[in-house]
CSV table of C-alpha atoms in Angstrom, one decimal:
chain,number,residue,atom,x,y,z
R,442,MET,CA,0.1,5.4,43.6
R,443,LEU,CA,0.1,7.6,40.9
R,444,PRO,CA,3.2,7.3,38.7
R,445,SER,CA,5.6,10.3,39.0
R,446,ILE,CA,5.7,12.4,35.8
R,447,CYS,CA,9.5,13.5,35.2
R,448,GLU,CA,10.3,16.4,33.1
R,449,PRO,CA,13.3,15.8,30.5
R,450,GLU,CA,16.3,17.1,31.8
R,451,LEU,CA,17.1,20.9,29.9
R,452,SER,CA,20.3,20.5,28.1
R,453,LEU,CA,22.4,23.7,27.9
R,454,PRO,CA,25.7,24.3,25.7
R,455,THR,CA,28.7,24.4,28.0
R,456,ASP,CA,30.6,26.9,25.7
R,457,ALA,CA,30.7,30.2,27.5
R,458,SER,CA,30.5,32.1,24.4
R,459,THR,CA,27.7,30.3,23.1
R,460,LEU,CA,25.8,30.8,26.7
R,461,GLN,CA,26.4,34.3,26.3
R,462,SER,CA,24.7,34.6,22.8
R,463,LEU,CA,21.7,32.5,24.0
R,464,VAL,CA,21.1,35.0,27.2
R,465,LEU,CA,21.4,38.0,24.8
R,466,GLU,CA,18.8,36.5,22.4
R,467,LEU,CA,16.6,35.7,25.4
R,468,LEU,CA,17.0,39.4,26.8
R,469,GLY,CA,16.0,40.6,23.3
R,470,THR,CA,13.0,38.6,23.2
R,471,LEU,CA,11.9,39.7,26.5
R,472,GLN,CA,12.6,43.3,25.6
R,473,GLU,CA,10.7,43.0,22.5
R,474,LYS,CA,7.6,41.5,24.5
R,475,ASP,CA,7.9,44.2,26.8
R,476,ARG,CA,8.0,46.7,24.2
R,477,ARG,CA,4.9,45.2,22.5
R,478,ILE,CA,3.1,44.9,25.7
R,479,ASP,CA,3.8,48.7,26.3
R,480,GLN,CA,2.4,49.5,22.8
R,481,LEU,CA,-0.6,47.4,23.0
R,482,SER,CA,-1.4,49.0,26.5
R,483,SER,CA,-0.9,52.6,25.0
R,484,GLN,CA,-3.2,51.8,22.1
R,485,LEU,CA,-5.7,50.3,24.8
R,486,ASP,CA,-5.8,53.5,26.6
R,487,VAL,CA,-6.1,55.6,23.6
R,488,LEU,CA,-9.1,53.4,22.6
R,489,LYS,CA,-10.7,53.5,26.1
R,490,ARG,CA,-10.4,57.2,26.2
R,491,HIS,CA,-12.1,57.5,22.8
R,492,LEU,CA,-15.0,55.2,23.7
R,493,PHE,CA,-15.4,56.2,27.4
R,494,GLY,CA,-13.1,59.1,28.5
R,495,ARG,CA,-13.0,62.6,28.0
R,496,ARG,CA,-12.5,63.6,24.4
R,497,SER,CA,-10.9,67.0,25.2
R,498,GLU,CA,-7.0,67.1,25.1
R,499,GLN,CA,-6.7,69.9,27.3
R,500,LEU,CA,-3.9,70.0,29.9
R,501,ASP,CA,-3.4,71.7,33.2
R,502,PRO,CA,-1.3,74.8,32.3
R,503,ASN,CA,0.8,74.2,35.3
R,504,GLN,CA,2.0,71.0,34.1
R,505,LEU,CA,3.7,72.7,31.1
R,506,GLY,CA,5.4,75.0,33.4
R,507,LEU,CA,7.4,72.5,35.2
R,508,ASP,CA,11.3,72.3,35.3
R,509,LEU,CA,12.0,69.9,32.4
R,510,GLY,CA,15.7,70.7,32.2
R,511,GLU,CA,17.3,72.2,29.0
R,512,PHE,CA,14.0,72.0,26.9
R,513,SER,CA,11.7,73.5,29.8
R,514,VAL,CA,8.7,75.7,28.2
R,515,PRO,CA,8.2,79.0,29.8
R,516,GLU,CA,4.7,80.0,30.9
R,517,ILE,CA,3.0,82.4,28.7
R,518,ALA,CA,1.5,85.3,30.3
R,519,GLY,CA,-2.5,85.0,30.3
R,520,ALA,CA,-2.6,81.9,28.8
R,521,ALA,CA,-4.5,80.2,31.6
R,522,GLU,CA,-7.2,82.7,31.6
R,523,PRO,CA,-10.2,81.4,29.8
R,524,GLU,CA,-11.8,83.2,27.2
R,525,SER,CA,-15.1,85.2,28.3
R,526,GLU,CA,-18.3,84.8,26.0
R,527,GLU,CA,-20.0,87.5,28.0
R,528,PRO,CA,-18.8,91.1,29.0
R,529,ALA,CA,-17.6,91.3,32.5
R,530,SER,CA,-19.3,93.8,34.8
R,531,GLU,CA,-17.6,96.9,36.2
R,532,SER,CA,-16.7,94.7,39.4
R,533,GLY,CA,-14.9,92.1,37.1
R,534,ARG,CA,-17.5,89.5,37.6
R,535,ARG,CA,-19.5,87.6,34.7
R,536,GLY,CA,-23.1,88.5,34.8
R,537,HIS,CA,-25.3,85.4,35.7
R,538,GLY,CA,-28.8,87.2,34.8
R,539,ARG,CA,-31.5,86.0,32.6
R,540,ARG,CA,-30.6,86.9,29.0
R,541,ARG,CA,-33.0,89.2,27.1
R,542,LEU,CA,-35.2,87.5,24.7
R,543,PRO,CA,-34.6,88.2,21.0
R,544,ASP,CA,-36.2,91.3,19.6
R,545,HIS,CA,-37.3,89.8,16.5
R,546,LEU,CA,-39.7,87.4,18.2
R,547,PRO,CA,-43.3,88.7,18.1
R,548,ARG,CA,-44.8,89.8,21.3
R,549,HIS,CA,-48.4,88.8,22.3
R,550,ARG,CA,-49.6,91.2,25.0
R,551,VAL,CA,-51.5,89.8,28.0
R,552,GLU,CA,-52.9,92.4,30.3
R,553,TYR,CA,-53.7,91.8,33.9
R,554,ASP,CA,-55.8,94.7,35.0
R,555,VAL,CA,-56.6,95.8,38.8
R,556,PRO,CA,-60.5,95.2,39.4
R,557,GLU,CA,-62.9,98.1,39.4
R,558,SER,CA,-63.6,97.6,43.0
R,559,ALA,CA,-59.8,98.2,44.0
R,560,ARG,CA,-59.4,101.2,41.9
R,561,THR,CA,-60.3,103.8,45.0
R,562,CYS,CA,-57.9,105.2,47.4
R,563,GLY,CA,-58.6,103.6,51.0
R,564,GLU,CA,-57.7,106.9,52.6
R,565,CYS,CA,-59.2,109.7,50.6
R,566,GLN,CA,-61.6,107.7,48.5
R,567,HIS,CA,-60.4,109.2,45.1
R,568,SER,CA,-60.2,107.2,42.0
R,569,LEU,CA,-56.8,105.8,41.1
R,570,VAL,CA,-55.1,106.8,38.1
R,571,PRO,CA,-52.7,104.8,35.8
R,572,ILE,CA,-49.1,105.5,36.4
R,573,GLY,CA,-47.3,102.8,34.6
R,574,GLU,CA,-46.8,99.3,34.0
R,575,GLU,CA,-44.6,96.4,35.1
R,576,VAL,CA,-43.7,94.0,32.2
R,577,SER,CA,-42.2,90.7,32.5
R,578,GLU,CA,-41.3,88.2,29.5
R,579,GLN,CA,-41.9,84.6,29.1
R,580,LEU,CA,-40.8,82.5,26.1
R,581,GLU,CA,-43.7,80.4,24.7
R,582,TYR,CA,-43.8,77.9,21.8
R,583,VAL,CA,-46.6,76.7,19.5
R,584,PRO,CA,-46.0,73.5,17.7
R,585,ALA,CA,-45.2,73.4,14.1
R,586,SER,CA,-48.6,72.6,12.0
R,587,PHE,CA,-49.4,71.4,8.7
R,588,PHE,CA,-51.8,73.2,6.3
R,589,VAL,CA,-53.0,72.5,2.6
R,590,ARG,CA,-51.9,74.6,0.0
R,591,GLN,CA,-54.7,74.3,-2.8
R,592,GLN,CA,-53.4,74.9,-6.3
R,593,VAL,CA,-56.4,76.7,-7.9
R,594,ARG,CA,-56.4,77.0,-11.8
R,595,LEU,CA,-59.0,79.3,-12.9
R,596,LYS,CA,-61.0,78.3,-16.0
R,597,TYR,CA,-62.7,80.6,-18.5
R,598,ALA,CA,-65.0,79.7,-21.3
R,599,CYS,CA,-66.9,81.3,-24.2
R,600,PRO,CA,-70.7,81.1,-23.4
R,601,HIS,CA,-71.4,81.2,-27.2
R,602,CYS,CA,-68.5,78.9,-28.6
R,603,GLN,CA,-68.1,75.4,-27.7
R,604,GLY,CA,-64.7,74.0,-26.6
R,605,ASN,CA,-63.2,77.5,-26.3
R,606,VAL,CA,-61.8,77.0,-22.8
R,607,VAL,CA,-58.6,78.5,-21.2
R,608,ILE,CA,-57.0,77.9,-17.8
R,609,GLY,CA,-54.6,79.7,-15.5
R,610,ALA,CA,-51.2,78.1,-15.7
R,611,ALA,CA,-49.8,76.3,-12.5
R,612,ALA,CA,-46.6,77.1,-11.1
R,613,ALA,CA,-43.8,74.4,-11.4
R,614,GLN,CA,-43.4,72.6,-8.4
R,615,PRO,CA,-40.3,70.6,-6.8
R,616,ILE,CA,-42.1,67.2,-7.7
R,617,ASP,CA,-44.2,67.5,-10.6
R,618,LYS,CA,-47.9,66.6,-9.7
R,619,GLY,CA,-46.1,65.5,-6.1
R,620,LEU,CA,-47.9,66.0,-2.9
R,621,PRO,CA,-45.0,67.8,-0.8
R,622,GLY,CA,-44.7,71.7,-1.3
R,623,PRO,CA,-41.3,73.2,-1.1
R,624,GLY,CA,-41.7,74.2,2.7
R,625,LEU,CA,-42.3,70.6,3.8
R,626,MET,CA,-39.5,69.2,1.4
R,627,ALA,CA,-37.1,71.6,3.0
R,628,HIS,CA,-38.3,70.6,6.5
R,629,VAL,CA,-37.8,67.1,5.8
R,630,LEU,CA,-34.0,67.6,4.5
R,631,THR,CA,-33.5,70.1,7.3
R,632,SER,CA,-35.0,67.6,9.9
R,633,LYS,CA,-32.6,64.4,8.4
R,634,TYR,CA,-29.4,66.2,7.5
R,635,ALA,CA,-29.2,69.2,10.0
R,636,ASP,CA,-31.2,68.0,13.1
R,637,HIS,CA,-30.0,64.3,12.8
R,638,LEU,CA,-33.7,62.9,12.5
R,639,PRO,CA,-33.9,59.5,10.9
R,640,LEU,CA,-37.0,59.2,8.6
R,641,ASN,CA,-38.7,56.9,11.0
R,642,ARG,CA,-38.9,59.5,13.6
R,643,LEU,CA,-40.3,62.1,11.3
R,644,GLU,CA,-42.8,59.6,10.4
R,645,GLY,CA,-43.8,59.3,14.1
R,646,ILE,CA,-43.9,63.2,14.6
R,647,PHE,CA,-46.2,63.7,11.4
R,648,ALA,CA,-48.2,61.0,12.9
R,649,ARG,CA,-48.9,62.8,15.9
R,650,HIS,CA,-50.0,65.7,13.9
R,651,GLY,CA,-52.8,63.5,12.1
R,652,VAL,CA,-50.7,63.2,8.7
R,653,GLU,CA,-49.9,59.8,7.7
R,654,LEU,CA,-46.7,59.7,5.7
R,655,THR,CA,-44.6,56.5,5.3
R,656,ARG,CA,-41.1,56.3,5.6
R,657,SER,CA,-40.5,55.1,1.9
R,658,THR,CA,-42.4,58.0,1.0
R,659,LEU,CA,-40.3,60.4,2.9
R,660,CYS,CA,-37.1,58.6,1.2
R,661,ASP,CA,-38.5,59.3,-2.2
R,662,TRP,CA,-38.8,62.9,-1.3
R,663,VAL,CA,-35.5,63.1,0.0
R,664,ALA,CA,-34.0,61.4,-3.3
R,665,ALA,CA,-36.2,64.0,-5.3
R,666,GLY,CA,-34.8,66.8,-3.5
R,667,ALA,CA,-31.2,65.8,-3.7
R,668,ARG,CA,-31.7,65.3,-7.9
R,669,LEU,CA,-33.1,68.8,-7.6
R,670,LEU,CA,-30.2,70.3,-5.7
R,671,ARG,CA,-27.2,68.5,-7.4
R,672,PRO,CA,-26.8,71.1,-10.1
R,673,VAL,CA,-26.5,73.7,-7.1
R,674,VAL,CA,-23.7,71.5,-5.4
R,675,ASP,CA,-21.8,71.2,-8.7
R,676,VAL,CA,-21.7,74.8,-9.1
R,677,MET,CA,-20.4,75.2,-5.3
R,678,LYS,CA,-17.9,72.4,-6.4
R,679,GLN,CA,-16.3,74.6,-9.1
R,680,GLY,CA,-16.0,77.6,-6.5
R,681,VAL,CA,-14.2,75.3,-4.1
R,682,LEU,CA,-11.7,74.3,-6.7
R,683,ALA,CA,-11.2,78.0,-7.4
R,684,SER,CA,-10.0,78.5,-4.0
R,685,ARG,CA,-6.1,79.2,-2.9
R,686,LYS,CA,-6.6,76.8,-0.2
R,687,ILE,CA,-8.8,73.8,0.3
R,688,HIS,CA,-9.5,71.8,3.8
R,689,THR,CA,-10.2,68.0,3.4
R,690,ASP,CA,-10.9,65.1,5.5
R,691,ASP,CA,-13.0,62.1,5.4
R,692,THR,CA,-15.1,59.7,7.9
R,693,PRO,CA,-16.5,56.3,7.5
R,694,VAL,CA,-20.2,55.7,7.0
R,695,PRO,CA,-21.6,52.1,7.2
R,696,VAL,CA,-23.6,51.1,4.1
R,697,LEU,CA,-26.1,48.2,3.5
R,698,ASP,CA,-25.1,45.8,1.0
R,699,LYS,CA,-27.4,43.1,-0.3
R,700,SER,CA,-24.7,40.7,-1.1
R,701,ARG,CA,-23.4,40.8,2.5
R,702,GLU,CA,-24.7,39.9,5.8
R,703,VAL,CA,-23.1,42.9,7.5
R,704,THR,CA,-22.4,46.7,6.5
R,705,ARG,CA,-19.5,47.7,4.5
R,706,THR,CA,-17.8,51.0,4.9
R,707,GLY,CA,-18.0,53.8,2.6
R,708,ARG,CA,-16.7,57.4,2.9
R,709,LEU,CA,-17.9,61.0,3.0
R,710,TRP,CA,-15.2,63.3,2.1
R,711,VAL,CA,-15.4,67.0,2.9
R,712,TYR,CA,-13.8,69.8,0.9
R,713,LEU,CA,-13.7,73.6,2.4
R,714,GLY,CA,-13.0,76.6,0.2
R,715,ASP,CA,-11.1,79.6,1.3
R,716,ALA,CA,-12.7,83.1,2.6
R,717,ASP,CA,-13.8,84.0,-0.9
R,718,HIS,CA,-15.4,80.7,-1.7
R,719,GLU,CA,-17.1,79.8,1.4
R,720,GLY,CA,-18.8,76.6,0.0
R,721,VAL,CA,-18.4,73.6,1.8
R,722,VAL,CA,-18.9,70.5,-0.6
R,723,PHE,CA,-19.2,66.7,0.5
R,724,ASP,CA,-18.2,63.5,-1.7
R,725,TYR,CA,-19.2,60.0,-1.3
R,726,THR,CA,-17.1,57.2,-2.3
R,727,PRO,CA,-17.8,53.4,-1.7
R,728,ASP,CA,-14.4,53.1,-0.2
R,729,ARG,CA,-11.3,54.8,0.7
R,730,SER,CA,-9.2,54.7,-2.1
R,731,ARG,CA,-7.1,57.6,-3.6
R,732,ASP,CA,-9.4,57.6,-6.5
R,733,GLY,CA,-12.0,59.7,-4.5
R,734,PRO,CA,-9.8,62.9,-3.6
R,735,GLN,CA,-7.8,62.4,-7.0
R,736,SER,CA,-11.2,62.8,-9.0
R,737,PHE,CA,-12.5,65.5,-6.9
R,738,LEU,CA,-9.5,67.8,-6.9
R,739,ALA,CA,-8.5,67.0,-10.7
R,740,GLY,CA,-7.0,70.4,-12.2
R,741,TYR,CA,-6.9,72.1,-8.9
R,742,LYS,CA,-3.8,74.2,-8.1
R,743,GLY,CA,-3.2,75.8,-4.9
R,744,TYR,CA,-2.8,74.8,-1.1
R,745,LEU,CA,-4.5,71.3,0.4
R,746,GLN,CA,-4.6,71.0,3.9
R,747,ALA,CA,-5.1,67.5,5.2
R,748,ASP,CA,-4.0,64.6,7.4
R,749,ALA,CA,-0.9,62.2,6.3
R,750,TYR,CA,-3.2,59.8,4.4
R,751,ALA,CA,-1.0,58.2,1.8
R,752,GLY,CA,-3.7,58.6,-0.8
R,753,TYR,CA,-2.9,62.3,-1.3
R,754,ASP,CA,0.6,61.7,-2.0
R,755,CYS,CA,-0.2,61.1,-5.8
R,756,ILE,CA,-2.0,64.7,-5.7
R,757,TYR,CA,1.2,66.2,-4.1
R,758,ALA,CA,3.2,64.5,-6.6
R,759,GLY,CA,2.5,66.9,-9.4
R,760,GLN,CA,3.7,70.0,-7.8
R,761,GLU,CA,0.6,71.9,-8.5
R,762,VAL,CA,-1.0,71.1,-5.2
R,763,ILE,CA,1.1,72.2,-2.1
R,764,GLU,CA,0.8,70.0,1.0
R,765,VAL,CA,-0.2,71.6,4.3
R,766,ALA,CA,-0.2,69.4,7.4
R,767,CYS,CA,-2.1,69.6,10.5
R,768,TRP,CA,-0.6,70.5,14.0
R,769,ALA,CA,-3.7,69.0,15.7
R,770,HIS,CA,-2.9,65.6,14.5
R,771,ALA,CA,0.6,66.1,15.6
R,772,ARG,CA,-0.3,67.3,18.9
R,773,ARG,CA,-2.9,64.4,19.3
R,774,LYS,CA,-0.2,61.6,18.9
R,775,PHE,CA,1.9,63.5,21.8
R,776,PHE,CA,-1.0,63.6,23.9
R,777,ASP,CA,-1.7,59.9,23.5
R,778,ALA,CA,1.7,59.2,24.5
R,779,MET,CA,1.5,61.1,27.8
R,780,LYS,CA,1.0,57.9,30.1
R,781,SER,CA,3.9,56.3,28.5
R,782,ASP,CA,6.5,59.1,28.3
R,783,ALA,CA,5.1,62.0,30.5
R,784,ARG,CA,8.1,64.2,30.5
R,785,ARG,CA,8.6,64.3,26.9
R,786,SER,CA,5.0,64.7,26.2
R,787,GLN,CA,4.7,67.7,28.3
R,788,ILE,CA,7.8,69.3,26.6
R,789,ALA,CA,6.3,68.7,22.9
R,790,LEU,CA,2.8,69.9,24.0
R,791,GLY,CA,4.4,72.9,25.7
R,792,PHE,CA,5.9,73.9,22.3
R,793,ILE,CA,2.8,73.4,20.4
R,794,ARG,CA,0.9,75.3,23.1
R,795,ARG,CA,3.1,78.3,22.3
R,796,LEU,CA,2.4,78.0,18.7
R,797,TYR,CA,-1.5,78.2,19.3
R,798,GLU,CA,-0.7,81.2,21.7
R,799,VAL,CA,0.6,83.1,18.7
R,800,GLU,CA,-2.5,81.8,16.8
R,801,LYS,CA,-4.8,83.5,19.4
R,802,ARG,CA,-3.3,86.7,18.6
R,803,ALA,CA,-3.0,86.3,14.8
R,804,ARG,CA,-6.7,85.2,14.3
R,805,ASP,CA,-8.2,88.9,13.7
R,806,LEU,CA,-5.3,90.1,11.8
R,807,GLU,CA,-5.1,90.7,7.9
R,808,ALA,CA,-3.2,87.9,6.1
R,809,ALA,CA,-0.1,89.8,5.6
R,810,SER,CA,0.1,90.9,9.1
R,811,ARG,CA,-0.6,87.4,10.3
R,812,CYS,CA,2.2,85.9,8.2
R,813,ALA,CA,4.6,88.5,9.6
R,814,LEU,CA,3.6,87.7,13.3
R,815,ARG,CA,3.7,83.7,12.7
R,816,GLN,CA,7.4,84.3,11.2
R,817,SER,CA,8.6,86.6,14.2
R,818,GLU,CA,7.2,84.5,16.8
R,819,SER,CA,6.4,81.0,15.6
R,820,GLY,CA,9.5,80.5,13.6
R,821,PRO,CA,11.8,80.5,16.4
R,822,VAL,CA,9.5,78.0,18.4
R,823,LEU,CA,9.5,75.8,15.5
R,824,THR,CA,13.4,75.8,15.2
R,825,GLN,CA,13.6,75.1,18.9
R,826,LEU,CA,11.1,72.2,18.4
R,827,LYS,CA,12.8,70.7,15.4
R,828,ALA,CA,16.2,70.6,17.4
R,829,TRP,CA,14.5,68.7,20.3
R,830,LEU,CA,12.8,66.2,17.9
R,831,ASP,CA,16.1,65.4,16.2
R,832,ASP,CA,17.8,65.2,19.4
R,833,GLN,CA,15.1,62.7,21.1
R,834,SER,CA,14.7,60.4,18.0
R,835,ARG,CA,18.2,59.1,18.7
R,836,SER,CA,17.2,57.6,22.1
R,837,VAL,CA,13.4,57.0,22.0
R,838,PRO,CA,12.3,53.6,20.7
R,839,PRO,CA,11.0,54.3,17.6
R,840,LYS,CA,8.0,52.0,17.8
R,841,SER,CA,6.9,53.3,21.2
R,842,PRO,CA,4.1,55.9,21.3
R,843,MET,CA,6.6,58.7,21.9
R,844,GLY,CA,8.7,57.2,19.1
R,845,LEU,CA,5.8,57.2,16.7
R,846,ALA,CA,4.6,60.9,17.5
R,847,ILE,CA,8.4,62.0,17.1
R,848,SER,CA,8.5,60.2,13.7
R,849,TYR,CA,5.3,61.7,12.5
R,850,ALA,CA,6.2,65.0,13.3
R,851,ARG,CA,9.7,65.1,11.7
R,852,SER,CA,8.2,63.1,8.6
R,853,GLN,CA,5.5,65.8,8.1
R,854,TRP,CA,7.8,68.6,9.5
R,855,ILE,CA,8.1,70.7,6.0
R,856,ALA,CA,4.1,70.4,5.6
R,857,LEU,CA,3.6,71.3,9.4
R,858,THR,CA,5.6,74.4,9.2
R,859,ARG,CA,4.1,75.5,5.6
R,860,TYR,CA,1.5,77.6,7.5
R,861,LEU,CA,4.3,80.1,8.0
R,862,GLU,CA,4.5,81.0,4.2
R,863,ASP,CA,1.1,82.6,3.7
R,864,GLY,CA,-1.4,84.3,6.2
R,865,ILE,CA,-4.4,82.5,4.5
R,866,LEU,CA,-3.3,79.2,5.7
R,867,ASP,CA,-4.4,77.7,9.0
R,868,ILE,CA,-2.3,75.9,11.6
R,869,ASP,CA,-4.6,73.0,11.6
R,870,ASN,CA,-7.3,70.9,9.8
R,871,ASN,CA,-10.0,71.7,12.6
R,872,ALA,CA,-12.2,73.3,10.2
R,873,ALA,CA,-12.8,70.1,8.1
R,874,GLU,CA,-13.2,68.2,11.1
R,875,ARG,CA,-15.7,70.3,12.5
R,876,ALA,CA,-17.5,70.3,9.2
R,877,LEU,CA,-17.5,66.4,9.7
R,878,ARG,CA,-18.7,66.3,13.0
R,879,ARG,CA,-22.4,66.8,11.8
R,880,VAL,CA,-21.8,63.3,10.1
R,881,ALA,CA,-20.6,61.6,13.2
R,882,ILE,CA,-23.6,63.0,15.1
R,883,GLY,CA,-26.1,61.9,12.4
R,884,ARG,CA,-24.3,58.4,12.2
R,885,LYS,CA,-25.5,57.8,15.7
R,886,ASN,CA,-29.0,58.2,14.9
R,887,TRP,CA,-29.7,56.8,11.1
R,888,MET,CA,-27.0,54.3,11.9
R,889,PHE,CA,-26.2,53.6,8.1
R,890,ALA,CA,-26.9,54.7,4.5
R,891,GLY,CA,-29.2,52.2,2.8
R,892,SER,CA,-27.0,52.2,-0.4
R,893,ASP,CA,-24.1,54.0,-2.4
R,894,GLU,CA,-27.0,56.1,-4.0
R,895,GLY,CA,-28.0,56.9,-0.4
R,896,GLY,CA,-24.5,58.2,0.5
R,897,ARG,CA,-24.3,60.3,-2.6
R,898,ARG,CA,-27.5,61.9,-1.9
R,899,ALA,CA,-26.4,62.5,1.8
R,900,ALA,CA,-23.1,64.2,0.3
R,901,ILE,CA,-25.4,66.7,-1.6
R,902,ILE,CA,-27.6,67.7,1.2
R,903,TYR,CA,-24.8,67.8,3.8
R,904,SER,CA,-22.9,70.2,1.1
R,905,LEU,CA,-26.0,72.8,1.5
R,906,VAL,CA,-26.5,72.4,5.3
R,907,ALA,CA,-22.8,72.8,6.2
R,908,SER,CA,-22.6,75.5,3.9
R,909,CYS,CA,-25.4,77.1,5.6
R,910,ALA,CA,-23.8,76.5,9.1
R,911,ARG,CA,-20.6,78.3,7.8
R,912,LEU,CA,-22.3,81.3,6.6
R,913,LYS,CA,-24.4,81.6,9.6
R,914,ILE,CA,-27.7,81.1,7.8
R,915,ASN,CA,-30.8,79.0,8.5
R,916,PRO,CA,-30.8,75.9,6.4
R,917,TYR,CA,-34.6,75.8,6.3
R,918,ASP,CA,-35.0,79.3,5.0
R,919,TYR,CA,-32.5,78.5,2.4
R,920,LEU,CA,-33.9,75.2,1.2
R,921,ARG,CA,-37.4,76.4,1.0
R,922,ASP,CA,-36.7,79.2,-1.1
R,923,VAL,CA,-34.1,77.6,-3.4
R,924,LEU,CA,-36.6,74.4,-3.7
R,925,GLU,CA,-39.2,76.9,-5.0
R,926,ARG,CA,-37.3,78.7,-7.5
R,927,LEU,CA,-35.4,75.7,-9.0
R,928,PRO,CA,-38.1,74.3,-11.2
R,929,THR,CA,-38.3,77.3,-13.0
R,930,HIS,CA,-34.7,78.9,-12.6
R,931,SER,CA,-32.5,79.4,-15.4
R,932,PRO,CA,-29.6,76.8,-15.6
R,933,ASP,CA,-27.2,79.3,-16.5
R,934,ALA,CA,-27.8,81.3,-13.5
R,935,LEU,CA,-27.7,78.5,-10.8
R,936,ALA,CA,-24.6,80.4,-9.3
R,937,GLU,CA,-27.3,82.9,-7.9
R,938,LEU,CA,-28.6,79.8,-5.7
R,939,THR,CA,-25.5,78.8,-4.0
R,940,PRO,CA,-25.6,79.5,-0.1
R,941,GLN,CA,-23.1,82.3,-0.3
R,942,ALA,CA,-24.6,84.2,-3.5
R,943,TRP,CA,-28.0,83.7,-1.4
R,944,LYS,CA,-26.9,85.2,1.5
R,945,LEU,CA,-25.5,88.0,-0.2
R,946,SER,CA,-28.6,88.7,-2.1
R,947,ARG,CA,-30.7,88.7,1.2
R,948,SER,CA,-28.1,91.1,2.8
R,949,ARG,CA,-28.6,93.6,-0.2
R,950,VAL,CA,-32.4,93.4,0.0
R,951,ALA,CA,-32.2,93.9,3.6
R,952,ALA,CA,-29.8,97.0,3.2
R,953,GLN,CA,-32.3,98.6,0.5
R,954,ALA,CA,-35.3,98.3,2.8
R,955,ALA,CA,-33.7,99.7,5.8
C-alpha cells in the first residue's frame, strides 16, 4: 500500500475579533479579485468587438426610451428616422431605379439600324420613314495607358559660320533629366496615398502594360515628389496655425529599424484648420512624446480640440491654447461599459444622444445662431448630465468600466462643455479621426514605413491628399498640375499652389469661361 499523505492541520486563531478581521480581509481580497475579473472581462469584450465585432456604436433608439427612474431620457421626436440620401417620391417611397450616368462623361454613339429589306410596310408596301430613336446607356471603361512624351529641342545653325548653333530651351521637369513626367508621378503618389496601393502592386500593374519599373525606382520617385512638394505643405502649416480652432489626433505607424528584429512604433499626427484655412496637415514623429505636438503648435493661439492625451497638457498650460474635448470619446467609454452596467450606460448614452440631436439641427446654421441654439437647448441637458454624473460617482466603483467612464467625463467636463462658447467649435473631434482613417486603411496594405524618413514623406503626401478630399477635388488633377508648375514657380508665390487656393483659382477660371 502507498503511504497516506496527510495535510498539516490548519491552525486558526481562537480570538473572535481576530477571526472577524481575518474574514473581512479575505472578503476584501475576494471582492478585489472579482472586481479585477470584471475589469479584465470588460477589456476583453472591448478588444473582441474592436477586432471582430461591429464597430458601430449605434443603439436601438427604443432602448433609450425605457423607464429608468428619475433619470429617464425622454424620446426625441423623429430621432429614429434615418436620414434620406435620395429625395422620396410622391408616394413617400425612395426610388430604387438606376441612377443617371454623369453628364460630363463623353458619349460614343453606336447606331443599330433597321435592315433595308425590313423598311417596307407589310400591308401597303410603302417605304417606312424615321420617327425617332430609342437610346439606352451603358457605362464602359478603357484601361489607363502609357505614352511617351518626346521633349524635342529644335536646333538652328548658321550655314556660313562654324559653331554658331542655338537650341530651344526645354521645360523644367519635376525630376531633372528624370524618366517620369508630372502625370506619371501624380499617378504614383495618388495610387499609394489616396488609393492605398503599395509600390509592389503598382510594379505589377505597370508590368501588365508592358512597362518594367522596379519598386526601388518608384520609391525614388515618391521621395523626389515629397521633396518637391514639401514647401507647399510648409505654407499649408502656416495657414492651419492661423486658424481660430485646430482639430488634432494621432495614429501609430509601424516603422522598420535596422537595429531591431521587429518594427518600432512611430506616429502620424493630423492637424485640421478652420473653415477659412481648410488645410489638413500631417506630421510624423518617431514616438508619441509631447515634443511632437508641442513643436508643431509652437506659437499657436486659439482652440485645440483633441482627446485627453496628457502630452497636450503642457500646451494648454500657457493659457493661449484653449482645450476643447471630444464627446465621441466620452460616449465611447459609456458604450464600452454597456455589458457590465447596462442601466447606467443607457442613461448616459441617452443624455449624449440628446446633445447630438441638437447638433443635427445646428449643422447648417451660422456660428452665432448655432451658439445660441446650443446654449438654450444643450445647456440644460448638460446641467442634468453633470448632476447625474456627480450623483453616480458616489456609488459606482471607481475602477469599474462605468466608474472609469464617469471619471473621464467629470475630469474633462470644462473641456467637454467648451463647445457651447463659440459656434465655430464642434461637439466632437470626428473630423480629425476621419482624416486619420486613410492612414489606418493604408496601413493594412503597405504594412509599415521603411524608415523615419519614409514616415516624413508619407506625412507630406497625406497632407495634400487629405486636403484634396476635404475640399472635394481630384488629388490626381491637383498633383499633376502642381508638379508641372513647381519647378519654375516663384518660391514667394507658393501659397497659390495650396489645394484651397488651387480650387479657388479653378473655380474662377470656370466661372469666367461660363
